Short mmCIF file of N, CA and C in Angstrom, two decimals:
data_model
loop_
_atom_site.label_atom_id
_atom_site.label_comp_id
_atom_site.label_asym_id
_atom_site.label_seq_id
_atom_site.Cartn_x
_atom_site.Cartn_y
_atom_site.Cartn_z
N MET A 4 7.28 -11.33 -13.71
CA MET A 4 7.76 -11.22 -12.18
C MET A 4 6.36 -11.00 -11.06
N VAL A 5 7.01 -12.01 -10.27
CA VAL A 5 6.27 -12.94 -9.37
C VAL A 5 6.30 -12.27 -7.64
N LEU A 6 5.18 -12.36 -6.60
CA LEU A 6 5.42 -11.77 -5.38
C LEU A 6 5.38 -13.27 -4.39
N ILE A 7 7.04 -13.47 -3.25
CA ILE A 7 6.63 -14.72 -2.79
C ILE A 7 6.99 -14.16 -1.34
N LYS A 8 6.26 -15.35 -0.50
CA LYS A 8 6.64 -14.92 1.26
C LYS A 8 8.19 -15.53 1.30
N ASP A 9 8.82 -14.77 1.95
CA ASP A 9 9.81 -16.07 1.91
C ASP A 9 9.66 -15.92 3.62
N SER A 10 10.26 -16.92 4.21
CA SER A 10 10.66 -17.67 6.08
C SER A 10 12.47 -17.60 6.08
N THR A 11 13.07 -16.30 6.17
CA THR A 11 14.42 -17.26 6.70
C THR A 11 14.24 -16.38 7.71
N PRO A 12 15.01 -17.29 8.36
CA PRO A 12 16.05 -17.52 9.49
C PRO A 12 15.67 -15.89 10.47
N THR A 13 15.64 -15.26 9.85
CA THR A 13 16.05 -13.83 10.75
C THR A 13 14.45 -13.97 11.19
N ILE A 14 13.04 -14.25 9.64
CA ILE A 14 12.52 -13.09 9.62
C ILE A 14 11.61 -14.66 11.01
N LYS A 15 11.69 -15.64 11.19
CA LYS A 15 11.50 -16.46 11.48
C LYS A 15 10.81 -16.52 13.62
N THR A 16 11.08 -15.12 13.70
CA THR A 16 11.28 -15.25 14.70
C THR A 16 9.73 -14.40 15.07
N GLY A 17 8.97 -14.15 14.12
CA GLY A 17 7.82 -13.95 14.42
C GLY A 17 7.39 -11.77 14.89
N ASN A 18 8.52 -11.59 14.35
CA ASN A 18 8.56 -10.54 14.17
C ASN A 18 8.33 -9.55 12.99
N SER A 19 8.69 -9.66 12.15
CA SER A 19 8.32 -9.37 10.56
C SER A 19 7.78 -10.55 9.71
N HIS A 20 7.23 -10.37 8.76
CA HIS A 20 7.26 -11.32 7.49
C HIS A 20 7.71 -10.67 6.30
N LEU A 21 8.48 -10.89 5.63
CA LEU A 21 9.70 -10.70 3.90
C LEU A 21 8.65 -10.99 3.26
N PHE A 22 8.32 -10.19 2.00
CA PHE A 22 7.83 -10.74 1.53
C PHE A 22 9.13 -9.77 -0.33
N LYS A 23 9.03 -10.68 -1.41
CA LYS A 23 9.94 -10.63 -1.99
C LYS A 23 8.71 -10.73 -3.41
N ALA A 24 9.62 -9.52 -4.15
CA ALA A 24 9.52 -10.14 -5.54
C ALA A 24 10.47 -10.44 -6.41
N MET A 25 10.58 -11.69 -7.47
CA MET A 25 11.35 -11.75 -7.84
C MET A 25 11.29 -12.16 -9.82
N CYS A 26 12.22 -12.36 -10.40
CA CYS A 26 11.54 -12.56 -12.13
C CYS A 26 12.05 -14.33 -11.90
N GLN A 27 10.88 -14.28 -12.77
CA GLN A 27 11.01 -16.21 -13.02
C GLN A 27 11.10 -15.99 -14.63
N ILE A 28 11.97 -16.61 -14.83
CA ILE A 28 12.31 -16.86 -16.23
C ILE A 28 12.27 -18.50 -16.16
N LYS A 29 11.02 -19.96 -17.03
CA LYS A 29 11.09 -20.47 -17.39
C LYS A 29 11.10 -21.28 -16.17
N SER A 30 10.02 -20.73 -15.58
CA SER A 30 9.36 -21.34 -13.79
C SER A 30 11.16 -21.15 -13.19
N ARG A 31 11.57 -20.14 -13.38
CA ARG A 31 12.85 -20.41 -12.75
C ARG A 31 13.20 -18.79 -11.88
N LEU A 32 13.18 -18.98 -10.70
CA LEU A 32 12.69 -17.82 -10.37
C LEU A 32 14.32 -17.19 -9.71
N ILE A 33 14.93 -16.54 -10.66
CA ILE A 33 16.45 -16.62 -10.49
C ILE A 33 17.48 -14.41 -9.69
N HIS A 34 16.33 -14.22 -10.07
CA HIS A 34 16.62 -12.44 -9.15
C HIS A 34 15.37 -11.28 -7.69
N ILE A 35 16.07 -10.99 -7.14
CA ILE A 35 15.49 -10.38 -6.13
C ILE A 35 14.92 -9.17 -7.20
N MET A 36 14.20 -8.50 -7.47
CA MET A 36 13.21 -7.34 -8.24
C MET A 36 13.49 -6.45 -6.78
N GLY A 37 12.55 -6.69 -5.48
CA GLY A 37 12.29 -5.94 -4.11
C GLY A 37 11.62 -6.40 -3.47
N TYR A 38 12.35 -6.06 -2.48
CA TYR A 38 11.07 -6.50 -1.35
C TYR A 38 10.69 -5.29 -0.26
N TYR A 39 9.22 -6.43 0.92
CA TYR A 39 9.39 -5.69 1.42
C TYR A 39 9.11 -6.45 3.12
N THR A 40 8.74 -5.73 4.07
CA THR A 40 8.63 -6.33 5.56
C THR A 40 7.24 -6.20 6.03
N LEU A 41 6.29 -6.63 7.11
CA LEU A 41 5.26 -6.29 7.40
C LEU A 41 5.52 -6.46 8.72
N SER A 42 4.92 -5.73 10.01
CA SER A 42 4.73 -6.39 10.96
C SER A 42 3.74 -5.37 11.65
N THR A 43 4.43 -6.10 13.44
CA THR A 43 2.53 -4.70 13.66
C THR A 43 3.20 -4.09 15.16
N LEU A 44 2.75 -2.92 15.12
CA LEU A 44 3.04 -1.85 16.33
C LEU A 44 2.83 -0.88 16.64
N SER A 45 2.33 0.46 18.24
CA SER A 45 1.21 0.95 18.69
C SER A 45 1.51 2.25 17.67
N ILE A 46 0.76 3.51 17.85
CA ILE A 46 1.68 4.44 17.32
C ILE A 46 0.57 4.73 18.86
N GLU A 47 1.40 5.68 19.34
CA GLU A 47 1.39 6.31 20.46
C GLU A 47 -0.14 7.93 20.03
N LEU A 48 -0.51 7.66 21.16
CA LEU A 48 -1.86 9.07 20.26
C LEU A 48 -1.25 10.60 20.19
N SER A 49 -0.26 10.58 20.55
CA SER A 49 -0.01 12.04 20.50
C SER A 49 0.53 12.13 19.76
N GLN A 50 1.21 10.82 18.84
CA GLN A 50 2.44 11.07 17.97
C GLN A 50 1.20 12.00 16.71
N LEU A 51 -0.16 11.63 16.57
CA LEU A 51 -1.08 11.46 15.52
C LEU A 51 -1.61 13.33 15.30
N PRO A 52 -1.15 13.56 13.82
CA PRO A 52 -1.99 14.68 13.56
C PRO A 52 -3.89 14.75 14.42
N GLN A 53 -3.72 15.58 14.89
CA GLN A 53 -5.02 15.82 15.84
C GLN A 53 -6.46 16.13 15.54
N VAL A 54 -6.25 16.08 14.45
CA VAL A 54 -7.42 16.11 13.58
C VAL A 54 -8.05 14.91 13.43
N HIS A 55 -7.17 13.45 13.75
CA HIS A 55 -6.96 12.08 13.79
C HIS A 55 -7.10 11.62 14.60
N ALA A 56 -6.06 12.03 16.19
CA ALA A 56 -6.21 11.35 17.42
C ALA A 56 -7.66 12.20 18.17
N ARG A 57 -8.64 12.88 17.27
CA ARG A 57 -9.72 13.70 19.17
C ARG A 57 -10.57 11.93 18.54
N LYS A 58 -10.58 11.29 17.39
CA LYS A 58 -11.94 10.81 16.92
C LYS A 58 -11.56 9.34 17.40
N LEU A 59 -10.74 9.35 18.03
CA LEU A 59 -9.91 7.94 18.79
C LEU A 59 -10.16 7.73 19.66
N PRO A 60 -10.01 6.88 20.61
CA PRO A 60 -9.86 6.09 21.75
C PRO A 60 -8.66 6.39 22.61
N ARG A 61 -8.31 6.76 23.96
CA ARG A 61 -7.65 7.94 24.49
C ARG A 61 -6.04 6.19 25.15
N HIS A 62 -6.44 5.18 24.46
CA HIS A 62 -5.06 4.56 24.41
C HIS A 62 -3.90 4.52 23.28
N PRO A 63 -3.25 3.30 22.87
CA PRO A 63 -1.93 4.09 21.53
C PRO A 63 -2.90 2.63 20.76
N VAL A 64 -2.31 2.76 19.63
CA VAL A 64 -4.06 2.76 18.39
C VAL A 64 -3.03 1.61 17.52
N PRO A 65 -3.87 0.70 17.66
CA PRO A 65 -2.72 -1.10 16.39
C PRO A 65 -2.37 -0.25 14.85
N ALA A 66 -1.60 -0.89 14.40
CA ALA A 66 -1.40 -0.37 13.18
C ALA A 66 -0.38 -1.10 12.38
N ALA A 67 -0.02 -1.42 10.81
CA ALA A 67 0.72 -2.37 10.77
C ALA A 67 2.66 -1.36 9.93
N LEU A 68 3.75 -1.90 10.72
CA LEU A 68 4.63 -1.16 10.30
C LEU A 68 5.16 -1.41 8.55
N LEU A 69 5.03 -0.95 8.00
CA LEU A 69 5.91 -1.57 6.51
C LEU A 69 7.46 -1.59 6.45
N GLY A 70 7.94 -2.25 6.80
CA GLY A 70 9.68 -1.26 6.78
C GLY A 70 10.56 -2.33 6.45
N ARG A 71 11.74 -1.72 5.63
CA ARG A 71 12.67 -2.25 4.59
C ARG A 71 12.30 -2.32 2.54
N LEU A 72 10.79 -1.77 2.62
CA LEU A 72 10.58 -1.56 1.16
C LEU A 72 11.39 -1.30 0.55
N ALA A 73 12.32 -2.09 -0.43
CA ALA A 73 13.78 -1.26 -1.13
C ALA A 73 13.62 -2.07 -2.53
N VAL A 74 13.76 -1.40 -4.26
CA VAL A 74 14.07 -2.40 -5.39
C VAL A 74 15.31 -2.09 -5.72
N ASN A 75 15.67 -3.38 -6.31
CA ASN A 75 16.47 -3.32 -7.52
C ASN A 75 17.11 -2.05 -7.82
N GLN A 76 18.73 -1.52 -7.32
CA GLN A 76 18.88 -0.72 -8.44
C GLN A 76 18.55 -0.24 -10.50
N ALA A 77 18.55 -1.89 -10.01
CA ALA A 77 18.20 -2.31 -12.21
C ALA A 77 16.60 -2.36 -12.45
N ALA A 78 15.83 -1.80 -10.97
CA ALA A 78 13.86 -2.44 -11.34
C ALA A 78 13.69 -1.42 -11.25
N GLN A 79 14.66 -0.33 -10.78
CA GLN A 79 13.86 0.69 -10.25
C GLN A 79 13.66 2.30 -11.50
N SER A 80 12.25 2.45 -11.58
CA SER A 80 11.53 3.43 -12.18
C SER A 80 10.68 2.46 -13.30
N HIS A 81 10.33 1.22 -12.28
CA HIS A 81 9.41 0.50 -13.07
C HIS A 81 8.17 -0.41 -12.80
N GLY A 82 7.91 0.60 -11.87
CA GLY A 82 6.74 0.20 -10.74
C GLY A 82 7.04 -1.54 -10.04
N VAL A 83 8.02 -1.53 -9.93
CA VAL A 83 8.52 -2.56 -7.99
C VAL A 83 8.11 -2.05 -7.22
N GLY A 84 8.40 -0.69 -6.73
CA GLY A 84 8.13 -0.71 -6.39
C GLY A 84 6.23 0.19 -5.81
N LYS A 85 5.56 -0.02 -6.57
CA LYS A 85 4.89 0.57 -6.81
C LYS A 85 4.36 -0.59 -6.25
N MET A 86 4.36 -1.77 -7.39
CA MET A 86 3.26 -3.56 -7.14
C MET A 86 4.36 -3.02 -5.36
N LEU A 87 4.73 -3.06 -5.00
CA LEU A 87 5.92 -4.48 -3.58
C LEU A 87 4.27 -3.11 -2.63
N LEU A 88 4.18 -2.41 -2.81
CA LEU A 88 4.00 -0.95 -1.86
C LEU A 88 1.88 -1.28 -2.04
N VAL A 89 1.25 -1.96 -2.72
CA VAL A 89 -0.27 -2.10 -3.06
C VAL A 89 -0.47 -3.30 -2.51
N ASP A 90 0.75 -3.87 -2.53
CA ASP A 90 0.86 -5.35 -1.87
C ASP A 90 0.58 -5.69 -0.63
N ALA A 91 1.46 -4.73 0.12
CA ALA A 91 1.61 -4.25 1.40
C ALA A 91 0.29 -3.90 1.11
N ILE A 92 -0.22 -2.95 1.52
CA ILE A 92 -1.74 -1.96 1.49
C ILE A 92 -3.22 -3.73 1.46
N LYS A 93 -2.53 -3.80 0.22
CA LYS A 93 -3.84 -4.84 0.44
C LYS A 93 -3.50 -5.56 1.39
N ARG A 94 -2.85 -6.76 1.79
CA ARG A 94 -2.54 -7.73 2.50
C ARG A 94 -2.75 -7.19 4.00
N THR A 95 -2.21 -5.55 4.10
CA THR A 95 -2.81 -4.72 5.83
C THR A 95 -4.40 -4.82 5.38
N LEU A 96 -5.05 -5.13 4.01
CA LEU A 96 -6.48 -4.08 4.14
C LEU A 96 -7.07 -5.79 4.49
N ALA A 97 -6.95 -6.71 4.12
CA ALA A 97 -7.27 -8.24 4.29
C ALA A 97 -7.43 -7.98 5.78
N VAL A 98 -5.98 -8.29 6.35
CA VAL A 98 -6.20 -9.10 7.84
C VAL A 98 -7.37 -7.99 8.74
N SER A 99 -6.84 -6.96 8.65
CA SER A 99 -7.73 -5.22 9.29
C SER A 99 -9.28 -5.83 8.78
N ASP A 100 -9.72 -6.19 8.44
CA ASP A 100 -11.06 -7.34 8.56
C ASP A 100 -11.80 -7.97 9.76
N GLU A 101 -10.45 -8.82 10.21
CA GLU A 101 -10.02 -9.24 11.46
C GLU A 101 -9.55 -8.69 12.78
N ILE A 102 -8.56 -8.29 12.88
CA ILE A 102 -7.76 -7.72 13.80
C ILE A 102 -7.85 -6.03 13.53
N ALA A 103 -8.10 -5.12 14.62
CA ALA A 103 -7.81 -3.91 14.29
C ALA A 103 -6.80 -3.87 14.03
N ILE A 104 -6.78 -2.26 13.08
CA ILE A 104 -5.42 -2.09 12.52
C ILE A 104 -6.33 -0.74 12.03
N TYR A 105 -5.63 0.50 12.32
CA TYR A 105 -5.99 1.99 12.59
C TYR A 105 -5.65 1.90 10.63
N ALA A 106 -3.90 1.89 10.71
CA ALA A 106 -3.56 2.60 10.23
C ALA A 106 -2.13 1.55 9.53
N MET A 107 -1.54 2.11 8.00
CA MET A 107 -0.03 1.90 7.73
C MET A 107 1.27 2.89 8.73
N VAL A 108 2.22 2.65 9.06
CA VAL A 108 3.55 3.11 9.04
C VAL A 108 4.61 2.90 7.94
N VAL A 109 4.85 3.46 7.82
CA VAL A 109 6.62 3.21 7.30
C VAL A 109 7.44 4.33 7.64
N ASP A 110 7.94 3.84 7.28
CA ASP A 110 9.79 4.71 7.84
C ASP A 110 11.05 5.57 6.70
N ALA A 111 10.07 7.00 6.13
CA ALA A 111 10.96 6.45 4.92
C ALA A 111 12.81 6.98 4.85
N ILE A 112 12.83 6.21 4.15
CA ILE A 112 14.85 6.59 4.09
C ILE A 112 15.42 7.64 3.70
N ASP A 113 14.59 8.38 3.48
CA ASP A 113 14.93 10.39 2.62
C ASP A 113 13.89 10.53 2.89
N GLU A 114 14.43 11.83 2.24
CA GLU A 114 12.68 12.67 1.38
C GLU A 114 12.50 12.06 -0.79
N ARG A 115 13.38 11.09 -1.18
CA ARG A 115 12.96 11.08 -2.37
C ARG A 115 12.19 9.57 -1.46
N ALA A 116 12.15 9.06 -0.74
CA ALA A 116 10.97 8.08 -0.31
C ALA A 116 10.50 8.66 0.50
N LEU A 117 10.36 9.87 0.91
CA LEU A 117 9.51 10.32 1.39
C LEU A 117 8.02 10.64 0.24
N HIS A 118 8.08 11.47 -0.74
CA HIS A 118 7.82 12.43 -1.51
C HIS A 118 7.21 10.60 -2.60
N PHE A 119 7.70 9.95 -2.84
CA PHE A 119 7.39 7.99 -3.14
C PHE A 119 5.92 7.67 -2.03
N TYR A 120 6.01 7.91 -1.37
CA TYR A 120 5.07 7.14 -0.21
C TYR A 120 3.94 8.69 -0.32
N GLU A 121 4.27 10.11 -0.07
CA GLU A 121 3.21 10.93 -0.32
C GLU A 121 2.57 10.56 -1.14
N GLN A 122 2.79 10.58 -2.66
CA GLN A 122 1.71 9.94 -3.68
C GLN A 122 0.87 9.15 -3.95
N PHE A 123 0.86 8.42 -2.79
CA PHE A 123 0.19 7.32 -2.47
C PHE A 123 -0.33 7.51 -0.38
N GLY A 124 -0.66 9.07 -0.61
CA GLY A 124 -1.36 9.15 0.46
C GLY A 124 -1.08 9.33 2.15
N PHE A 125 -0.08 9.09 1.84
CA PHE A 125 0.68 8.96 3.15
C PHE A 125 1.28 10.63 4.35
N SER A 126 0.83 10.60 4.78
CA SER A 126 1.07 12.11 5.50
C SER A 126 2.48 11.76 7.30
N LEU A 127 3.15 13.02 7.44
CA LEU A 127 3.43 12.62 8.09
C LEU A 127 3.63 12.87 9.66
N LEU A 128 3.58 11.67 9.87
CA LEU A 128 2.82 11.01 11.43
C LEU A 128 3.55 12.34 12.39
N SER A 129 4.38 13.09 13.36
CA SER A 129 4.89 13.56 13.45
C SER A 129 5.88 14.66 13.18
N SER A 130 6.15 15.38 13.19
CA SER A 130 7.67 15.92 12.72
C SER A 130 8.77 16.43 12.63
N GLY A 131 9.29 16.52 12.92
CA GLY A 131 11.05 16.07 13.10
C GLY A 131 11.38 14.82 12.68
N ASN A 132 11.23 14.03 11.96
CA ASN A 132 11.32 12.80 11.93
C ASN A 132 9.92 12.08 9.67
N LEU A 133 10.94 11.17 9.68
CA LEU A 133 10.25 10.96 7.71
C LEU A 133 9.02 9.36 8.99
N ARG A 134 8.75 8.99 9.66
CA ARG A 134 7.85 8.07 9.56
C ARG A 134 6.40 9.21 9.88
N LEU A 135 6.05 8.19 8.36
CA LEU A 135 3.87 8.33 7.51
C LEU A 135 3.61 7.10 8.29
N PHE A 136 1.67 8.00 7.57
CA PHE A 136 0.89 6.73 8.42
C PHE A 136 0.57 7.08 6.75
N LEU A 137 -0.53 6.12 6.85
CA LEU A 137 -2.07 6.36 6.03
C LEU A 137 -3.06 5.28 6.88
N PRO A 138 -4.12 6.62 7.30
CA PRO A 138 -5.53 5.41 7.94
C PRO A 138 -6.42 5.31 6.88
N LEU A 139 -6.03 3.86 7.28
CA LEU A 139 -7.02 2.66 6.25
C LEU A 139 -8.31 2.80 6.11
N LYS A 140 -8.56 4.13 6.86
CA LYS A 140 -9.98 4.27 6.04
C LYS A 140 -10.27 5.49 5.26
N SER A 141 -9.06 5.27 5.13
CA SER A 141 -8.87 6.55 4.18
C SER A 141 -8.31 6.07 2.17
N ILE A 142 -8.51 4.90 2.11
CA ILE A 142 -8.46 3.61 1.12
C ILE A 142 -9.40 3.69 0.18
#
């Protein structure tokens, strides 16, 4: 399996970058196993739990948004989602050496996805939704 960065017309707008996990047989990419996107956003300080917010300056906090993480049904329960998430975290950490990024944020699509992210240290950002965050300093 290989991970490649894609540049499709919808991604070229600069709003996000798409990364795909592909199955490779005899140097041919034949099947998309999963994918995710990365983009930036700002978190309002009031959205953060108080334990985190009190340590930060009083303005929106820079973050990386992990969007659209999805795994092909045939590839589920084989570690593809974990591999994609780890890759996204590594890319975000690498960028955070150059620019300010406080946390990674993800919107879980359902309770199952929520539990997936929680096992990697993500916490609910605020009550009433399925948005989670992972402070980069906790990694």
